[in-house]
Amino acid sequence: IDKTMVRYSREPEKVEKSCKARGSQLRTHFKKMHEVGAFIRGMKIKEAQNYLGDVLEFKRGIPFKHFRDGCGRAAQGKLIKAPGSQVGWPIKSTKYMLDLLTNLESNANMKGLDVDRLYIRHVQTNLAHKMRRRTYRAHGRIGPYMCHPCHVELYAEEKDDVVAKSDEEETKPVRASRKAQAILRNKK
């Protein structure tokens, strides 16, 4: 067993308040996994798990924004403001992402983090090595018949508590450009 640590493309800002998970050589379409990852970025872990559970039951859709050629349109796209109402229900990619989110949650529990305060900060999908098969074409030729697996990495961080700004602090005067200063002088 190779016990070397893997390198993530990005490291969290607060390592002690974050947890990571990754999957390699996942047998699902890269483009569909990219759309699922892009959609759940910024969500809380529980919120993302609930949403992806609804995708598996076809109650909600994943908006296809980047790789959208040939993607159909559905009324569910209006609910999430998908461009052109183009949504899909990528079942296999959704199941893989749910597994990664479960792994991320258990990693958070191992570190003693509050799972309810964790939000997904980084999701990256990369193409893995294509797996080759062959298809038989007309006139005795053979063509490629490849699958496009992917690598996925993600991490979640705890959000900082928002502190309200006090009224006692003096605000600095806003620096205006020469043009804006001239307009203010003319108004007086």
mmCIF file of C-alpha atoms in Angstrom:
data_model
loop_
_atom_site.group_PDB
_atom_site.id
_atom_site.type_symbol
_atom_site.label_atom_id
_atom_site.label_comp_id
_atom_site.label_asym_id
_atom_site.label_seq_id
_atom_site.Cartn_x
_atom_site.Cartn_y
_atom_site.Cartn_z
ATOM 1 C CA ILE A 1 0.000 0.000 0.000
ATOM 2 C CA ASP A 2 1.350 3.401 -0.983
ATOM 3 C CA LYS A 3 1.064 5.721 2.013
ATOM 4 C CA THR A 4 2.104 8.966 0.327
ATOM 5 C CA MET A 5 -0.174 11.947 0.863
ATOM 6 C CA VAL A 6 -1.869 13.401 -2.181
ATOM 7 C CA ARG A 7 -1.626 17.061 -3.099
ATOM 8 C CA TYR A 8 -4.770 19.109 -3.482
ATOM 9 C CA SER A 9 -4.840 21.883 -6.060
ATOM 10 C CA ARG A 10 -5.881 24.352 -3.363
ATOM 11 C CA GLU A 11 -5.406 24.290 0.371
ATOM 12 C CA PRO A 12 -7.944 25.735 2.834
ATOM 13 C CA GLU A 13 -7.119 29.032 4.521
ATOM 14 C CA LYS A 14 -7.905 27.695 8.020
ATOM 15 C CA VAL A 15 -6.638 24.117 8.103
ATOM 16 C CA GLU A 16 -7.865 23.413 11.644
ATOM 17 C CA LYS A 17 -11.422 24.545 10.732
ATOM 18 C CA SER A 18 -11.694 22.542 7.492
ATOM 19 C CA CYS A 19 -11.947 18.990 6.172
ATOM 20 C CA LYS A 20 -11.151 17.439 2.805
ATOM 21 C CA ALA A 21 -12.252 14.534 0.609
ATOM 22 C CA ARG A 22 -11.336 13.301 -2.844
ATOM 23 C CA GLY A 23 -12.130 10.579 -5.343
ATOM 24 C CA SER A 24 -9.859 9.311 -8.119
ATOM 25 C CA GLN A 25 -10.632 7.548 -11.383
ATOM 26 C CA LEU A 26 -14.413 7.714 -10.812
ATOM 27 C CA ARG A 27 -16.331 5.888 -13.545
ATOM 28 C CA THR A 28 -18.761 8.684 -14.309
ATOM 29 C CA HIS A 29 -18.861 11.363 -16.976
ATOM 30 C CA PHE A 30 -16.476 14.239 -16.333
ATOM 31 C CA LYS A 31 -18.829 16.874 -17.757
ATOM 32 C CA LYS A 32 -21.791 15.827 -15.644
ATOM 33 C CA MET A 33 -19.676 15.636 -12.493
ATOM 34 C CA HIS A 34 -18.361 19.128 -13.248
ATOM 35 C CA GLU A 35 -21.913 20.522 -13.334
ATOM 36 C CA VAL A 36 -22.882 18.787 -10.073
ATOM 37 C CA GLY A 37 -19.755 20.104 -8.343
ATOM 38 C CA ALA A 38 -20.232 23.634 -9.633
ATOM 39 C CA PHE A 39 -23.813 23.679 -8.382
ATOM 40 C CA ILE A 40 -23.136 22.504 -4.809
ATOM 41 C CA ARG A 41 -20.143 24.811 -4.291
ATOM 42 C CA GLY A 42 -21.034 27.301 -1.563
ATOM 43 C CA MET A 43 -23.787 25.151 0.001
ATOM 44 C CA LYS A 44 -23.758 23.677 3.475
ATOM 45 C CA ILE A 45 -23.025 19.946 3.541
ATOM 46 C CA LYS A 46 -26.485 18.924 4.804
ATOM 47 C CA GLU A 47 -28.177 21.253 2.323
ATOM 48 C CA ALA A 48 -26.174 19.750 -0.563
ATOM 49 C CA GLN A 49 -26.977 16.197 0.572
ATOM 50 C CA ASN A 50 -30.707 16.989 0.722
ATOM 51 C CA TYR A 51 -30.641 18.619 -2.705
ATOM 52 C CA LEU A 52 -28.772 15.723 -4.317
ATOM 53 C CA GLY A 53 -31.227 13.311 -2.686
ATOM 54 C CA ASP A 54 -34.027 15.200 -4.436
ATOM 55 C CA VAL A 55 -32.114 14.954 -7.729
ATOM 56 C CA LEU A 56 -32.056 11.160 -7.376
ATOM 57 C CA GLU A 57 -35.851 11.235 -6.943
ATOM 58 C CA PHE A 58 -36.229 13.609 -9.960
ATOM 59 C CA LYS A 59 -37.808 16.294 -7.759
ATOM 60 C CA ARG A 60 -35.083 18.849 -8.569
ATOM 61 C CA GLY A 61 -32.561 19.231 -11.358
ATOM 62 C CA ILE A 62 -28.921 20.207 -11.751
ATOM 63 C CA PRO A 63 -28.465 23.262 -13.993
ATOM 64 C CA PHE A 64 -26.183 22.654 -16.959
ATOM 65 C CA LYS A 65 -24.290 25.909 -17.470
ATOM 66 C CA HIS A 66 -20.905 25.079 -18.962
ATOM 67 C CA PHE A 67 -21.239 21.754 -20.779
ATOM 68 C CA ARG A 68 -24.770 22.274 -22.040
ATOM 69 C CA ASP A 69 -24.750 21.223 -25.693
ATOM 70 C CA GLY A 70 -27.490 18.676 -26.283
ATOM 71 C CA CYS A 71 -28.960 19.126 -22.818
ATOM 72 C CA GLY A 72 -32.746 19.192 -22.742
ATOM 73 C CA ARG A 73 -34.985 21.830 -21.226
ATOM 74 C CA ALA A 74 -37.336 21.284 -18.305
ATOM 75 C CA ALA A 75 -39.694 23.395 -16.214
ATOM 76 C CA GLN A 76 -37.575 22.641 -13.115
ATOM 77 C CA GLY A 77 -34.912 24.871 -14.623
ATOM 78 C CA LYS A 78 -37.041 27.960 -13.966
ATOM 79 C CA LEU A 79 -36.968 27.284 -10.226
ATOM 80 C CA ILE A 80 -33.177 27.515 -10.048
ATOM 81 C CA LYS A 81 -32.779 30.109 -12.816
ATOM 82 C CA ALA A 82 -30.844 27.768 -15.099
ATOM 83 C CA PRO A 83 -29.823 29.435 -18.372
ATOM 84 C CA GLY A 84 -32.346 28.412 -21.011
ATOM 85 C CA SER A 85 -34.028 26.150 -18.436
ATOM 86 C CA GLN A 86 -31.395 23.516 -19.244
ATOM 87 C CA VAL A 87 -31.319 21.030 -16.388
ATOM 88 C CA GLY A 88 -30.415 17.389 -16.050
ATOM 89 C CA TRP A 89 -30.604 14.544 -13.565
ATOM 90 C CA PRO A 90 -27.124 12.972 -13.656
ATOM 91 C CA ILE A 91 -27.831 9.945 -11.454
ATOM 92 C CA LYS A 92 -24.394 8.304 -11.439
ATOM 93 C CA SER A 93 -22.508 11.563 -10.821
ATOM 94 C CA THR A 94 -24.969 12.499 -8.079
ATOM 95 C CA LYS A 95 -24.426 9.169 -6.300
ATOM 96 C CA TYR A 96 -20.638 9.586 -6.434
ATOM 97 C CA MET A 97 -20.937 13.147 -5.105
ATOM 98 C CA LEU A 98 -23.203 11.985 -2.261
ATOM 99 C CA ASP A 99 -20.563 9.393 -1.324
ATOM 100 C CA LEU A 100 -17.884 12.102 -1.297
ATOM 101 C CA LEU A 101 -20.083 14.356 0.852
ATOM 102 C CA THR A 102 -20.634 11.498 3.314
ATOM 103 C CA ASN A 103 -16.860 10.995 3.452
ATOM 104 C CA LEU A 104 -16.367 14.746 3.952
ATOM 105 C CA GLU A 105 -18.890 14.700 6.810
ATOM 106 C CA SER A 106 -17.185 11.776 8.560
ATOM 107 C CA ASN A 107 -13.796 13.489 8.150
ATOM 108 C CA ALA A 108 -15.300 16.560 9.822
ATOM 109 C CA ASN A 109 -16.601 14.443 12.696
ATOM 110 C CA MET A 110 -13.143 12.891 13.133
ATOM 111 C CA LYS A 111 -11.632 16.375 13.414
ATOM 112 C CA GLY A 112 -14.326 17.454 15.889
ATOM 113 C CA LEU A 113 -15.856 20.118 13.616
ATOM 114 C CA ASP A 114 -19.476 21.278 13.740
ATOM 115 C CA VAL A 115 -21.032 19.743 10.611
ATOM 116 C CA ASP A 116 -23.978 22.166 10.635
ATOM 117 C CA ARG A 117 -21.625 25.139 10.214
ATOM 118 C CA LEU A 118 -19.526 23.636 7.404
ATOM 119 C CA TYR A 119 -20.006 24.900 3.875
ATOM 120 C CA ILE A 120 -18.422 23.571 0.701
ATOM 121 C CA ARG A 121 -15.676 25.978 -0.244
ATOM 122 C CA HIS A 122 -13.863 24.199 -3.073
ATOM 123 C CA VAL A 123 -14.919 21.581 -5.625
ATOM 124 C CA GLN A 124 -12.667 20.671 -8.528
ATOM 125 C CA THR A 125 -13.218 18.081 -11.231
ATOM 126 C CA ASN A 126 -10.392 16.934 -13.488
ATOM 127 C CA LEU A 127 -10.364 14.542 -16.417
ATOM 128 C CA ALA A 128 -8.778 11.176 -15.634
ATOM 129 C CA HIS A 129 -7.128 8.837 -18.134
ATOM 130 C CA LYS A 130 -9.606 7.803 -20.792
ATOM 131 C CA MET A 131 -10.463 4.130 -20.842
ATOM 132 C CA ARG A 132 -10.350 2.630 -24.309
ATOM 133 C CA ARG A 133 -12.720 0.233 -25.996
ATOM 134 C CA ARG A 134 -13.461 -0.256 -29.675
ATOM 135 C CA THR A 135 -16.508 0.011 -31.877
ATOM 136 C CA TYR A 136 -16.850 -1.575 -35.291
ATOM 137 C CA ARG A 137 -17.582 0.784 -38.170
ATOM 138 C CA ALA A 138 -18.567 0.390 -41.772
ATOM 139 C CA HIS A 139 -16.165 -1.062 -44.353
ATOM 140 C CA GLY A 140 -14.195 -3.047 -41.756
ATOM 141 C CA ARG A 141 -12.844 -0.075 -39.858
ATOM 142 C CA ILE A 142 -12.541 0.206 -36.077
ATOM 143 C CA GLY A 143 -13.215 3.418 -34.151
ATOM 144 C CA PRO A 144 -12.544 4.517 -30.575
ATOM 145 C CA TYR A 145 -15.190 3.977 -27.918
ATOM 146 C CA MET A 146 -13.832 5.717 -24.823
ATOM 147 C CA CYS A 147 -15.220 6.593 -21.424
ATOM 148 C CA HIS A 148 -14.266 9.839 -19.679
ATOM 149 C CA PRO A 149 -13.737 9.191 -15.942
ATOM 150 C CA CYS A 150 -12.793 11.965 -13.552
ATOM 151 C CA HIS A 151 -10.963 12.940 -10.377
ATOM 152 C CA VAL A 152 -12.866 15.058 -7.832
ATOM 153 C CA GLU A 153 -11.522 16.943 -4.830
ATOM 154 C CA LEU A 154 -13.437 19.096 -2.396
ATOM 155 C CA TYR A 155 -13.067 20.701 0.987
ATOM 156 C CA ALA A 156 -15.393 22.379 3.430
ATOM 157 C CA GLU A 157 -14.735 25.130 5.955
ATOM 158 C CA GLU A 158 -16.548 26.507 8.968
ATOM 159 C CA LYS A 159 -17.899 29.980 8.387
ATOM 160 C CA ASP A 160 -16.748 32.677 10.761
ATOM 161 C CA ASP A 161 -19.310 34.293 13.022
ATOM 162 C CA VAL A 162 -20.502 37.569 11.558
ATOM 163 C CA VAL A 163 -19.824 40.422 13.958
ATOM 164 C CA ALA A 164 -22.098 43.443 13.686
ATOM 165 C CA LYS A 165 -20.370 46.726 13.097
ATOM 166 C CA SER A 166 -20.535 49.036 16.097
ATOM 167 C CA ASP A 167 -22.065 52.501 15.808
ATOM 168 C CA GLU A 168 -19.291 54.142 17.828
ATOM 169 C CA GLU A 169 -16.588 53.628 15.241
ATOM 170 C CA GLU A 170 -15.944 56.623 13.049
ATOM 171 C CA THR A 171 -16.141 55.989 9.361
ATOM 172 C CA LYS A 172 -13.306 57.210 7.178
ATOM 173 C CA PRO A 173 -14.233 59.774 4.552
ATOM 174 C CA VAL A 174 -14.516 58.190 1.139
ATOM 175 C CA ARG A 175 -11.844 59.339 -1.287
ATOM 176 C CA ALA A 176 -13.434 60.702 -4.411
ATOM 177 C CA SER A 177 -11.877 61.230 -7.795
ATOM 178 C CA ARG A 178 -11.233 64.741 -9.079
ATOM 179 C CA LYS A 179 -14.322 64.541 -11.247
ATOM 180 C CA ALA A 180 -16.511 63.415 -8.337
ATOM 181 C CA GLN A 181 -15.094 66.205 -6.142
ATOM 182 C CA ALA A 182 -15.931 68.773 -8.816
ATOM 183 C CA ILE A 183 -19.500 67.471 -9.049
ATOM 184 C CA LEU A 184 -19.879 67.715 -5.262
ATOM 185 C CA ARG A 185 -18.550 71.309 -5.290
ATOM 186 C CA ASN A 186 -21.013 72.314 -7.993
ATOM 187 C CA LYS A 187 -23.965 70.848 -6.050
ATOM 188 C CA LYS A 188 -23.210 73.125 -3.059
#
